[in-house]
mmCIF file of C-alpha atoms and ligand atoms in Angstrom:
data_model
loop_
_atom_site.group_PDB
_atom_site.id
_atom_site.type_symbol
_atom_site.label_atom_id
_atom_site.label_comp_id
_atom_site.label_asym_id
_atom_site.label_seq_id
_atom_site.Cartn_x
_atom_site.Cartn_y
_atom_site.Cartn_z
ATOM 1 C CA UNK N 1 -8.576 -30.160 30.108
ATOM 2 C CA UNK N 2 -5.539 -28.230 28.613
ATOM 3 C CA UNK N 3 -7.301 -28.822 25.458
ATOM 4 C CA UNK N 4 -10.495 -26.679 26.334
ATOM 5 C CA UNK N 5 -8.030 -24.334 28.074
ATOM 6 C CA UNK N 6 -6.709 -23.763 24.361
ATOM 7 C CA UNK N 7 -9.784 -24.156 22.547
ATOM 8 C CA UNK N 8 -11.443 -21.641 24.481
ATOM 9 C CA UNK N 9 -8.164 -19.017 23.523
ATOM 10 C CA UNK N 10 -8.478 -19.976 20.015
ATOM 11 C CA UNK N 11 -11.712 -20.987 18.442
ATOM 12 C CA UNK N 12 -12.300 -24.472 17.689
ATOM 13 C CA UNK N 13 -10.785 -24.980 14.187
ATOM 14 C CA UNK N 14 -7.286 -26.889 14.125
ATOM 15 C CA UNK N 15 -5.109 -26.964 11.026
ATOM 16 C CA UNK N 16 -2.739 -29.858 10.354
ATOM 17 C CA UNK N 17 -0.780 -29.806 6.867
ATOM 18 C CA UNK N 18 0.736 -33.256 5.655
ATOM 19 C CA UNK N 19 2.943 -33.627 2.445
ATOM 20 C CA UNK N 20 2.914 -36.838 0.751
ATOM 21 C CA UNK N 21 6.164 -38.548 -0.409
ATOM 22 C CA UNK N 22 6.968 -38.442 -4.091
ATOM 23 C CA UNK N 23 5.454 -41.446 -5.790
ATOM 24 C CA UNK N 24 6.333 -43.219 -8.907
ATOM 25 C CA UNK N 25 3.788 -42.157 -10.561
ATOM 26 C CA UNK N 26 4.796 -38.685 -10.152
ATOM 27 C CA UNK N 27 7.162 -39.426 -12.876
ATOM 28 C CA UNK N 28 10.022 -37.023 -11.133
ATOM 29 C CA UNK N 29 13.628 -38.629 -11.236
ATOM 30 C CA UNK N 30 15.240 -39.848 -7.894
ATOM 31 C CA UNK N 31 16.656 -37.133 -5.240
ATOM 32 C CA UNK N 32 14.865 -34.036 -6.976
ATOM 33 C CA UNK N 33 13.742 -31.800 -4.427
ATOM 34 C CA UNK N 34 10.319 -31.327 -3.459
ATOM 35 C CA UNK N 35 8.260 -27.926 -4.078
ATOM 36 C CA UNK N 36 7.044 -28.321 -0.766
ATOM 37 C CA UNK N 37 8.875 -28.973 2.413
ATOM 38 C CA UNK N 38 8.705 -29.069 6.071
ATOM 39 C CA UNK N 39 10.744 -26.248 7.970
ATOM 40 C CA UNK N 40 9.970 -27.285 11.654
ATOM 41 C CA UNK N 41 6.897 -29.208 13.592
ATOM 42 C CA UNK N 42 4.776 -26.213 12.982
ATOM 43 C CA UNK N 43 5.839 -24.954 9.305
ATOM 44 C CA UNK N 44 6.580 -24.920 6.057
ATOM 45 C CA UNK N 45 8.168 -23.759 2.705
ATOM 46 C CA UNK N 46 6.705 -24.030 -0.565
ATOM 47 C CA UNK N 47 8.987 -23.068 -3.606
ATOM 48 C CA UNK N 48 7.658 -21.020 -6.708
ATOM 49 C CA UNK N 49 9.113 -20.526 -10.140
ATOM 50 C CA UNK N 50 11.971 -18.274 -10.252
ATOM 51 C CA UNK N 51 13.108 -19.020 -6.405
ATOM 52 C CA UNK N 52 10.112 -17.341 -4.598
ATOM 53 C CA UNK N 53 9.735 -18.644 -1.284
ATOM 54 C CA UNK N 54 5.929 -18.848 0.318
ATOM 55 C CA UNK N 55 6.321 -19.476 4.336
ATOM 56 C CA UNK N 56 2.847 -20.731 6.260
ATOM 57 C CA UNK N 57 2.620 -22.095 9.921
ATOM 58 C CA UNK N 58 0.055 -24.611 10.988
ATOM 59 C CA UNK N 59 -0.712 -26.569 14.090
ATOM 60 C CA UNK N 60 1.137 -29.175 12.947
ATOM 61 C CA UNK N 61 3.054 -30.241 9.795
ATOM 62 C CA UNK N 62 3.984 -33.539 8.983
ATOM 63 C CA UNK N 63 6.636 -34.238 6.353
ATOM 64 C CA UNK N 64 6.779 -37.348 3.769
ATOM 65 C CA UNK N 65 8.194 -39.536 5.745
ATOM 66 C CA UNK N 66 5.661 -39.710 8.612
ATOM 67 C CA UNK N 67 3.698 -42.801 9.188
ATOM 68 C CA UNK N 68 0.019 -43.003 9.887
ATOM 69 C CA UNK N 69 0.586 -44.254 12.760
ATOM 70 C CA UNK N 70 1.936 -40.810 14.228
ATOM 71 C CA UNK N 71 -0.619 -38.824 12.099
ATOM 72 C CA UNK N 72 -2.943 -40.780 14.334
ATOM 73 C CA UNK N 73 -1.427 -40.000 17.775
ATOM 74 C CA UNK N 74 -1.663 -36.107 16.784
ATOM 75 C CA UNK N 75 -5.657 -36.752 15.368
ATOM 76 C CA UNK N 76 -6.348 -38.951 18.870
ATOM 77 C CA UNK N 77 -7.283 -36.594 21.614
ATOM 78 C CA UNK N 78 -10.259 -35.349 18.665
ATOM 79 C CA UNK N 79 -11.818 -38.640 18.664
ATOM 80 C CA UNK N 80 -11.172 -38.294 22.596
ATOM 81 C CA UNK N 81 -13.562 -35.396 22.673
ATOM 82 C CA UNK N 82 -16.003 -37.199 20.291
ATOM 83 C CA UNK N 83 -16.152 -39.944 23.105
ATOM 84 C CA UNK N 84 -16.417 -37.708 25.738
ATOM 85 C CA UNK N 85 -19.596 -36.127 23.810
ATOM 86 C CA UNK N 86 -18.810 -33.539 21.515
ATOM 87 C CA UNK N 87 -19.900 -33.186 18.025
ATOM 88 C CA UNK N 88 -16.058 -33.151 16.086
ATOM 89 C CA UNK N 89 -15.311 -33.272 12.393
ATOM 90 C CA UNK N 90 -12.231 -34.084 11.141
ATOM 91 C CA UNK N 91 -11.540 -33.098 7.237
ATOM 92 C CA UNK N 92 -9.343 -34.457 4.704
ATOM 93 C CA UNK N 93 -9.155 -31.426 1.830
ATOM 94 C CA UNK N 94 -6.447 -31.147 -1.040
ATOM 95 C CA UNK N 95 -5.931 -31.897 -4.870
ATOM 96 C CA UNK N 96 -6.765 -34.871 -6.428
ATOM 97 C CA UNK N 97 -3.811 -37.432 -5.436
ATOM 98 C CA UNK N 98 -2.152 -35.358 -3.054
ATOM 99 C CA UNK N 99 -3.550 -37.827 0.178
ATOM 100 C CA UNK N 100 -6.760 -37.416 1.280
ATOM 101 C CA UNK N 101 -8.178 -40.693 1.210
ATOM 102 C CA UNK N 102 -4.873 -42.160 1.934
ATOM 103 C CA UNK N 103 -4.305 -40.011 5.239
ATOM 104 C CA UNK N 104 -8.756 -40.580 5.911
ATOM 105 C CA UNK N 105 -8.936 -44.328 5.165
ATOM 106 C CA UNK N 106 -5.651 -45.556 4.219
ATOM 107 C CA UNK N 107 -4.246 -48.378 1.854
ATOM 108 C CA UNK N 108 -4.678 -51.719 3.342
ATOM 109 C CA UNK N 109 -4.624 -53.147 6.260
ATOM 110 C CA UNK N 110 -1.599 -53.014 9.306
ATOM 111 C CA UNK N 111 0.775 -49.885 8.964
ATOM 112 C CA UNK N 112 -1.064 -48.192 6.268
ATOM 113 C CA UNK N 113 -4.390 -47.978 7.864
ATOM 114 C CA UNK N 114 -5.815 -44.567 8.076
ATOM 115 C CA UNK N 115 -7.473 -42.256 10.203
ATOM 116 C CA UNK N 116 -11.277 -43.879 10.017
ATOM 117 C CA UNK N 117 -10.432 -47.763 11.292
ATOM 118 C CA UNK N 118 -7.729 -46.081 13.883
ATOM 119 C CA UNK N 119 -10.191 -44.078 15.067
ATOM 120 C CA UNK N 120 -12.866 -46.855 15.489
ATOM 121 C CA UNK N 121 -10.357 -49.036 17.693
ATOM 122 C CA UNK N 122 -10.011 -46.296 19.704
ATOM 123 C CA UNK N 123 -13.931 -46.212 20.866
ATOM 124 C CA UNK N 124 -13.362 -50.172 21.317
ATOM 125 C CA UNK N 125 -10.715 -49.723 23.534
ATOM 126 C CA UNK N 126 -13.161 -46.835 25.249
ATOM 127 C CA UNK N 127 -15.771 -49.201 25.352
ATOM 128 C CA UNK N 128 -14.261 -51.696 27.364
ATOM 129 C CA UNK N 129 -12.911 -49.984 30.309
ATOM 130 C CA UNK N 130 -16.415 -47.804 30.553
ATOM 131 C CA UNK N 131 -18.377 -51.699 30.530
ATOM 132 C CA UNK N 132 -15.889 -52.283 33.313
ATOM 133 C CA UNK N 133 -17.298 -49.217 34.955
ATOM 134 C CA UNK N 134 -20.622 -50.128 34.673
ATOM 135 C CA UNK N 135 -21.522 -48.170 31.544
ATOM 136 C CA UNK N 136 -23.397 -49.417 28.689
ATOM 137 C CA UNK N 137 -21.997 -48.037 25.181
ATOM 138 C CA UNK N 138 -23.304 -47.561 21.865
ATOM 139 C CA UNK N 139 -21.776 -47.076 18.371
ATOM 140 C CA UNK N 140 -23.644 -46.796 15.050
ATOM 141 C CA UNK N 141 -21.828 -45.710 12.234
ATOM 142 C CA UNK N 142 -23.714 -43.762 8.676
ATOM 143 C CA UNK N 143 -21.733 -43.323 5.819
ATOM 144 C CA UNK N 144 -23.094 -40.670 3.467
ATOM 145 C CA UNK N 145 -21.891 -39.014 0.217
ATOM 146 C CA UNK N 146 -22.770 -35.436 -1.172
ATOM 147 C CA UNK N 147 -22.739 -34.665 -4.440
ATOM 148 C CA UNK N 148 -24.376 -31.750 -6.692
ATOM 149 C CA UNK N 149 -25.814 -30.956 -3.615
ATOM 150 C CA UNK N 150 -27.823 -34.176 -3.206
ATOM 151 C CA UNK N 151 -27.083 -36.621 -0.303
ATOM 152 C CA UNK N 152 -26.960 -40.570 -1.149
ATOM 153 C CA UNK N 153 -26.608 -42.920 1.322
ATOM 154 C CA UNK N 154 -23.602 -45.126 0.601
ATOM 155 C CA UNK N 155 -24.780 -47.847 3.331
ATOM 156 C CA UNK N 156 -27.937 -48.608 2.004
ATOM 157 C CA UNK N 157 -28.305 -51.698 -0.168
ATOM 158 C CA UNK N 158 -29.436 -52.813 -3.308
ATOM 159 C CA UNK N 159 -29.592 -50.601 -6.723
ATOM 160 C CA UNK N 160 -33.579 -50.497 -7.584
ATOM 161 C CA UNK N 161 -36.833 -49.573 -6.411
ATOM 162 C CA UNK N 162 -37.499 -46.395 -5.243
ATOM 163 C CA UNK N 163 -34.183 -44.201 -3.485
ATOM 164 C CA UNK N 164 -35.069 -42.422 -0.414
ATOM 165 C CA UNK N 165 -34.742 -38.607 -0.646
ATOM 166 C CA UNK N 166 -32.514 -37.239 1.944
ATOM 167 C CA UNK N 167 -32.734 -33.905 4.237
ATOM 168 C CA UNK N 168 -30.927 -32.343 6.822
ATOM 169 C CA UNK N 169 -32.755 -31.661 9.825
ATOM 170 C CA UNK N 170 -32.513 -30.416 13.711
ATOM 171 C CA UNK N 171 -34.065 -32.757 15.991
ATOM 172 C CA UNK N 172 -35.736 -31.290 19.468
ATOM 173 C CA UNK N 173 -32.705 -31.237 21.271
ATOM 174 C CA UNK N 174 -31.098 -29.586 18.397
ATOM 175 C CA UNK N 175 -29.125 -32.034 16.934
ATOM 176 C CA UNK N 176 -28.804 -32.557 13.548
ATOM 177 C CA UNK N 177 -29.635 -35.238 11.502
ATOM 178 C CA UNK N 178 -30.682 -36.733 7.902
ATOM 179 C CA UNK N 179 -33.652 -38.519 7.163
ATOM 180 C CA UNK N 180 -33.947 -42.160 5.808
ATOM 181 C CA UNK N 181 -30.556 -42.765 6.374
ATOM 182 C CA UNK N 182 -28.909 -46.202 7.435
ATOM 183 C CA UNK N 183 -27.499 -46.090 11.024
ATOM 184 C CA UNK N 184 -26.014 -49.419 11.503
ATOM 185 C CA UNK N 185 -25.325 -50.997 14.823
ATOM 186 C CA UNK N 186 -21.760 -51.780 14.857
ATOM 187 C CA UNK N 187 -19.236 -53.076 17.954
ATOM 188 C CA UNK N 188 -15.767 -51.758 17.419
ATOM 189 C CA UNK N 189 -14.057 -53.934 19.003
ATOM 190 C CA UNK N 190 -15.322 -56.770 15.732
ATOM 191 C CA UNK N 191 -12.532 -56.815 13.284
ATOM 192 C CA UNK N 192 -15.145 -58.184 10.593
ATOM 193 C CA UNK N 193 -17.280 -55.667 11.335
ATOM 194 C CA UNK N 194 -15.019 -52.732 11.107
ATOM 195 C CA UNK N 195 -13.675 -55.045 7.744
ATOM 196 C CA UNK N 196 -16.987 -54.816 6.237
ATOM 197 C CA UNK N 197 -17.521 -51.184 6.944
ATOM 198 C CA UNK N 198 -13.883 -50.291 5.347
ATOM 199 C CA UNK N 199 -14.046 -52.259 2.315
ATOM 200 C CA UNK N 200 -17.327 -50.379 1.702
ATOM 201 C CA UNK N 201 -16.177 -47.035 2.246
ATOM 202 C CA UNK N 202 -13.010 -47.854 0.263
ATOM 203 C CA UNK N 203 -15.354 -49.518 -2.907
ATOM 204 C CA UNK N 204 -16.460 -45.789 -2.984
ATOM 205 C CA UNK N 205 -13.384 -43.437 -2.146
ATOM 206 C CA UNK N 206 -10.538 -45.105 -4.339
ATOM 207 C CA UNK N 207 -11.710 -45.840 -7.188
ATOM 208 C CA UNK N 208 -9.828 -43.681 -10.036
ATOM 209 C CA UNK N 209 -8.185 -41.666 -7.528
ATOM 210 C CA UNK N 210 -6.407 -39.819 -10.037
ATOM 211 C CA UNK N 211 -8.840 -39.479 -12.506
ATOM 212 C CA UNK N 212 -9.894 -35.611 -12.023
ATOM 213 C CA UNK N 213 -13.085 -36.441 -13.469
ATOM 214 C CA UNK N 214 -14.376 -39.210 -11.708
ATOM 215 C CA UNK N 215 -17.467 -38.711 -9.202
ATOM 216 C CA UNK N 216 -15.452 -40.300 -6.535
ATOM 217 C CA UNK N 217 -13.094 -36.865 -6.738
ATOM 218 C CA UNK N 218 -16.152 -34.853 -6.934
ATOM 219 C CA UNK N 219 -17.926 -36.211 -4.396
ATOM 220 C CA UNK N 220 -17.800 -35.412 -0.497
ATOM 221 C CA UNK N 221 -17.632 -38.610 1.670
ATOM 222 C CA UNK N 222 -18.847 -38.051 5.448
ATOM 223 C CA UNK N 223 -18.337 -40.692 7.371
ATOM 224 C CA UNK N 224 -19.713 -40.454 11.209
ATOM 225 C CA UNK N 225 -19.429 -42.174 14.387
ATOM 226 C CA UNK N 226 -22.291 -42.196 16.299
ATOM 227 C CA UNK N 227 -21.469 -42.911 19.668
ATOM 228 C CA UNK N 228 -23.584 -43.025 23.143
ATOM 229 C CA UNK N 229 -22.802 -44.087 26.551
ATOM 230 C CA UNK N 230 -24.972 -44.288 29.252
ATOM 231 C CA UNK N 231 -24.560 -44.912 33.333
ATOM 232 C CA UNK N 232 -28.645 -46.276 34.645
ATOM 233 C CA UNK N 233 -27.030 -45.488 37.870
ATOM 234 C CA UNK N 234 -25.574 -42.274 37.665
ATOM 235 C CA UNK N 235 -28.652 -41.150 35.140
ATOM 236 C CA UNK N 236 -25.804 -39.970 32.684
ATOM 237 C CA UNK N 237 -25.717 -40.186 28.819
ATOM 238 C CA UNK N 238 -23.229 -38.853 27.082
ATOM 239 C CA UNK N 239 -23.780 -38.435 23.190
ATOM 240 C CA UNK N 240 -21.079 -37.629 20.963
ATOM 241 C CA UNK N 241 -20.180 -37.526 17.083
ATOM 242 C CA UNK N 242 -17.190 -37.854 15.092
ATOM 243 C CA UNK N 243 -17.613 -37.121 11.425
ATOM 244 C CA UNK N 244 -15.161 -37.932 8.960
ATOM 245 C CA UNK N 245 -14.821 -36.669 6.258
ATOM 246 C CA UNK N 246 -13.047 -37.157 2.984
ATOM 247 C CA UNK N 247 -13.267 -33.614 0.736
ATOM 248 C CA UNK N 248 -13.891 -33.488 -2.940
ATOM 249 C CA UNK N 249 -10.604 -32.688 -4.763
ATOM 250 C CA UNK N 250 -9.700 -28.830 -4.370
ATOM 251 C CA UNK N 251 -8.553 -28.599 -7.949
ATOM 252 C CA UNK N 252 -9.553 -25.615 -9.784
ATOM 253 C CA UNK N 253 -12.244 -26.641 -12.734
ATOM 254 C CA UNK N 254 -9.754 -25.354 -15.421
ATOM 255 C CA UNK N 255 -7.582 -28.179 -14.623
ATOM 256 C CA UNK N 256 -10.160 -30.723 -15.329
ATOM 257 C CA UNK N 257 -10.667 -28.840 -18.847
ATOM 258 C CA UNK N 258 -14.106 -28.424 -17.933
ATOM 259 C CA UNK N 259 -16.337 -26.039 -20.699
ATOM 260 C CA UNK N 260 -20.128 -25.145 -21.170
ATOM 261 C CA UNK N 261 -22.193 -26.664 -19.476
ATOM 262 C CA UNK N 262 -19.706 -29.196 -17.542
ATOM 263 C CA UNK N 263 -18.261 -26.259 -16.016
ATOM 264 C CA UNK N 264 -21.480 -24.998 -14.912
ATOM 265 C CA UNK N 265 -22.194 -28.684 -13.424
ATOM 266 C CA UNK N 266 -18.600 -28.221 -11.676
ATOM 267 C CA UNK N 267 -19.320 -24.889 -9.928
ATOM 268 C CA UNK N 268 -22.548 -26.763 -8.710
ATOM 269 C CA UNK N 269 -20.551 -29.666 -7.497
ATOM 270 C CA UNK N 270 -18.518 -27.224 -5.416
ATOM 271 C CA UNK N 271 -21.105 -25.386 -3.741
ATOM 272 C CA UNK N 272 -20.112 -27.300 -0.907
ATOM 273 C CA UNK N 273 -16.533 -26.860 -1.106
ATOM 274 C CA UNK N 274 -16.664 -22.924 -1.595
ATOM 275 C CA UNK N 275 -19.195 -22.269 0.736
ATOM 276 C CA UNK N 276 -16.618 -24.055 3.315
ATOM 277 C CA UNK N 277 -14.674 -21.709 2.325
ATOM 278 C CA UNK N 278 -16.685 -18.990 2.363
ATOM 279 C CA UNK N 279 -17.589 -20.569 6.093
ATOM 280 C CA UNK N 280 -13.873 -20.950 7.128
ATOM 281 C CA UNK N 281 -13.197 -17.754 6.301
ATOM 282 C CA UNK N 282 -15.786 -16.155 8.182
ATOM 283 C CA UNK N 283 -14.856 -18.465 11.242
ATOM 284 C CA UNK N 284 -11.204 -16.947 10.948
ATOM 285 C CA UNK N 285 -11.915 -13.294 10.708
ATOM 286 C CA UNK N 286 -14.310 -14.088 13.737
ATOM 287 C CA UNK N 287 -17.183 -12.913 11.336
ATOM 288 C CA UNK N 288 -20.698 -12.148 13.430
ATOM 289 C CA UNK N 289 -22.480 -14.271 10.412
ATOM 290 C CA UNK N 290 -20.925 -17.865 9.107
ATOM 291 C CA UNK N 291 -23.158 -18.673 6.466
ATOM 292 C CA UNK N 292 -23.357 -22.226 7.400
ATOM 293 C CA UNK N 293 -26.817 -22.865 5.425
ATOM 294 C CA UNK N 294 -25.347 -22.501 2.228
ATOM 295 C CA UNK N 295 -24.606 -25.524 1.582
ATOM 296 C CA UNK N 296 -25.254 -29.640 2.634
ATOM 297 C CA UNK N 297 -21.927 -29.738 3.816
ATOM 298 C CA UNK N 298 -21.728 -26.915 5.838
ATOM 299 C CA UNK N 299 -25.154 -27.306 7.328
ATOM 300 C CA UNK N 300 -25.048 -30.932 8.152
ATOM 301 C CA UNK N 301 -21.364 -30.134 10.164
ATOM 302 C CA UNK N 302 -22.503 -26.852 11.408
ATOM 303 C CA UNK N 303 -22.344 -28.378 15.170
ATOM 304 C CA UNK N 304 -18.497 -29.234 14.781
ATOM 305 C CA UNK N 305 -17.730 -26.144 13.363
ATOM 306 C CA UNK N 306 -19.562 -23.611 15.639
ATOM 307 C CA UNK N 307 -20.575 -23.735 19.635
ATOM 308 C CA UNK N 308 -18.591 -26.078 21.813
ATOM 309 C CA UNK N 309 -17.525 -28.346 18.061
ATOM 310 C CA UNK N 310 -14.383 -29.205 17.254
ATOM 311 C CA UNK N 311 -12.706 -29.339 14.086
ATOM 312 C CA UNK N 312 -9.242 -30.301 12.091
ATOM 313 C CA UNK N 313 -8.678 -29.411 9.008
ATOM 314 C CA UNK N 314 -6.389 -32.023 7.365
ATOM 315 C CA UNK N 315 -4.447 -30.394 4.264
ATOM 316 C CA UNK N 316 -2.593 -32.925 2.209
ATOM 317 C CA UNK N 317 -0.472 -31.427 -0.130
ATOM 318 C CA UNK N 318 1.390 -33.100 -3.461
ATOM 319 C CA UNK N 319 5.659 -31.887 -3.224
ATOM 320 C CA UNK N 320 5.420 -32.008 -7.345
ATOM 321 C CA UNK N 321 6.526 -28.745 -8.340
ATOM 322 C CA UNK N 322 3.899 -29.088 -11.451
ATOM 323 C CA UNK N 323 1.344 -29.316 -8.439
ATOM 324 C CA UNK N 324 2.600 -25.878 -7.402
ATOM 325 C CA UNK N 325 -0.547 -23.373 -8.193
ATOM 326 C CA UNK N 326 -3.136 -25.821 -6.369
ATOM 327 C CA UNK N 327 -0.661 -26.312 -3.339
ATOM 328 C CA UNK N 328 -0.204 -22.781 -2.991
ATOM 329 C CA UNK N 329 -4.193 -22.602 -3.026
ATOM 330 C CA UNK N 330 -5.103 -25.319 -0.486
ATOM 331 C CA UNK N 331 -2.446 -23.309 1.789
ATOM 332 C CA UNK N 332 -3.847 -20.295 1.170
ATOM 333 C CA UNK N 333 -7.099 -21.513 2.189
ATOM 334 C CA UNK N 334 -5.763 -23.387 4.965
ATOM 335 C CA UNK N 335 -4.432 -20.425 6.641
ATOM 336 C CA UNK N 336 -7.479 -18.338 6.141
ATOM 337 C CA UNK N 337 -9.062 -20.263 8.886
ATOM 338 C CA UNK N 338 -5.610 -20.950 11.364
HETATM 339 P P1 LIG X 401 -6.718 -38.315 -3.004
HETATM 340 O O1 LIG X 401 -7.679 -39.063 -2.159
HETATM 341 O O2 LIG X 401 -6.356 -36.968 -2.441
HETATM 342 O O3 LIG X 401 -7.122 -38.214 -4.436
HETATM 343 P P2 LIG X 401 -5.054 -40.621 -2.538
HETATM 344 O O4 LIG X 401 -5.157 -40.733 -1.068
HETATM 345 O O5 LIG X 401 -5.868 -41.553 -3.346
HETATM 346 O O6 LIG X 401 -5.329 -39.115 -2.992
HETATM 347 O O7 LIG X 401 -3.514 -40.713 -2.905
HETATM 348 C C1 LIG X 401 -3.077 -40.842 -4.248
HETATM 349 C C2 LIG X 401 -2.064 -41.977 -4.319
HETATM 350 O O8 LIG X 401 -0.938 -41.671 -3.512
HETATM 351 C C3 LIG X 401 -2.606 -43.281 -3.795
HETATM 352 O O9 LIG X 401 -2.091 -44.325 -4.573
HETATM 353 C C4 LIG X 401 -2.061 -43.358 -2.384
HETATM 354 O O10 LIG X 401 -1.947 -44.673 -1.924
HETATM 355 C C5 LIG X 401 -0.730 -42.653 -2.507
HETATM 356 N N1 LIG X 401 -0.334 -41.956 -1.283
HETATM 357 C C6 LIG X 401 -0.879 -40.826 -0.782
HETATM 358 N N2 LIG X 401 -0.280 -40.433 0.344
HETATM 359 C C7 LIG X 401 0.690 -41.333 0.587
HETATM 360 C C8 LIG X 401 1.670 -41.503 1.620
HETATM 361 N N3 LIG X 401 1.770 -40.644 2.637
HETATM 362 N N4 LIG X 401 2.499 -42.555 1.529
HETATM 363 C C9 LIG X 401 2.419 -43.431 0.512
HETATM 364 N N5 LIG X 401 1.519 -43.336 -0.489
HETATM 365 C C10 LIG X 401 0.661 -42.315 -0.459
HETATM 366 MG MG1 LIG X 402 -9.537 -39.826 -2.687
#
């Protein structure tokens, strides 16, 4: 309840930043100091050339050393909301290698597991005590990528024959939806199923994570919960969505040394990412229009971002001090919205 108290005070877009520790290959020599660092739960410091000092606040900010597992009890009460019906998107945006798919999916199993299995124990655990109460529940899960503004379906099997186009549209009670994609059944509470469903979304996200170049860092990956409970005997049904999604890398094109007609094919690639921009933006000057048709991305989460929606932004930040110009950026953007 305290939630919608402050949701209804401040709009319905969240903004947690998270810096990553250094990493070996980050080729920086033991004890140097990051560029960016955390000054208190809610803010933090990034240092520019010649001892300029940049100061943002967010939500939250977690520093290096936190461990998914208390990213996750800060993300929880969102996949609360998505249980008890709203539509709720969580995003992972940054640079390439600054986190995203680390802090969205995670590395491995135990400790290291991200947001997306986390997040599907949860509904288990939410599906057993409402059976208990008599209520039947649901899950189905899609996993879908965007890319150049065309939608693929990264559940559905088998390379050849003909691929089903894919289009956004609003079903009659206004919900949102894509055509001819895979919804598959899945219980929660089945480690191999929630196995199988990982080690397919991580076949797609990880691969050449650093590599600036690599579809898998120009790609957006939305990956959604689908979940329904119903009560026959109190003729309730509660429908509710938790999208997750894991950004394309924020990196300016320059950086990728993109010319001609690449650079042309970049700006396309980013639609989606500038246009959520453009859409955050609006959303945090409390703009009359948020051009949410834009793009696929913002269209397809338009429900989570607008109306009763909820929505974190996840910004995962690099503390190299080469990574300086794009940090600065994804903070810059971050606060647009906050
Ligand atoms: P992105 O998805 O933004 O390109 P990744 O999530 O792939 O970045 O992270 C890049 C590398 O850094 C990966 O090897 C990942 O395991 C590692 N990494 C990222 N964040 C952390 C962290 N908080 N702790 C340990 N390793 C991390
Ligand atoms: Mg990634």
């Amino acid at each position: 309840k305290m939630f919608n108290i402050i949701q209804e005070l401040r709009g319905n877009v969240r903004v947690f930043a998270r810096i990553r520790p250094f990493l070996p290959n980050d080729g920086v020599d033991e004890g140097a100091a990051p560029a960016v660092e955390q000054r208190s739960e809610f803010a933090l410091k990034i240092n520019g050339r010649e001892g300029k000092e940049h100061k943002f606040n967010f939500d939250k900010v977690f520093p290096p050393s936190v461990s998914q597992e208390k990213v996750f009890e800060e993300v929880s009460e969102f996949v609360q909301s998505a249980l008890d019906g709203y539509n709720v998107c969580l995003f992972s945006y940054g640079q390439t290698g600054s986190g995203k798919t680390h802090t969205m999916q995670g590395s491995g199993v135990g400790q290291m597991r991200g947001i997306i299995p986390r997040a599907i124990q949860q509904v288990g655990a939410y599906k057993t005590s409402l059976e208990k109460d008599g209520w039947t529940y649901k899950m189905q899960v899609s996993f879908l990528e965007i890319y150049n503004e065309t939608i693929k379906d990264l559940l559905r099997e088998g390379e050849h024959g003909d691929k089903p186009k894919h289009e956004i549209k609003v079903d009659g009670s206004g919900r949102r939806y894509v055509t001819e994609l895979v919804m598959k059944d899945m219980d929660p509470n089945c480690d191999e199923d929630v196995e199988a469903v990982m080690r397919q979304a991580a076949k797609h996200r990880s691969v050449a994570s650093t590599d600036m170049n690599a579809v898998s860092s120009r790609s957006h990956s939305v990956f959604t919960l689908h979940l329904t409970a119903s009560n026959a005997k109190l003729k309730q049904t509660l429908r509710g969505k938790l999208n997750l999604v894991d950004l394309a890398g924020s990196e300016r094109i320059e950086r990728s040394g993109a010319t001609g007609q690449r650079a042309k094919e970049a700006v396309s690639i980013n639609k989606s990412l500038s246009s959520l921009t453009t859409v955050f933006n609006a959303i945090g000057n409390k703009s009359s229009h948020v051009p949410f048709r834009d793009s696929k991305l913002t269209y397809l989460l338009q429900p989570s971002l607008s109306g009763d929606g909820k929505t974190l932004m996840m910004v995962n930040l690099s503390p190299t001090e080469e990574s300086f110009g794009e940090s600065l950026c994804s903070l810059r953007f971050a606060s647009a919205v906050n």
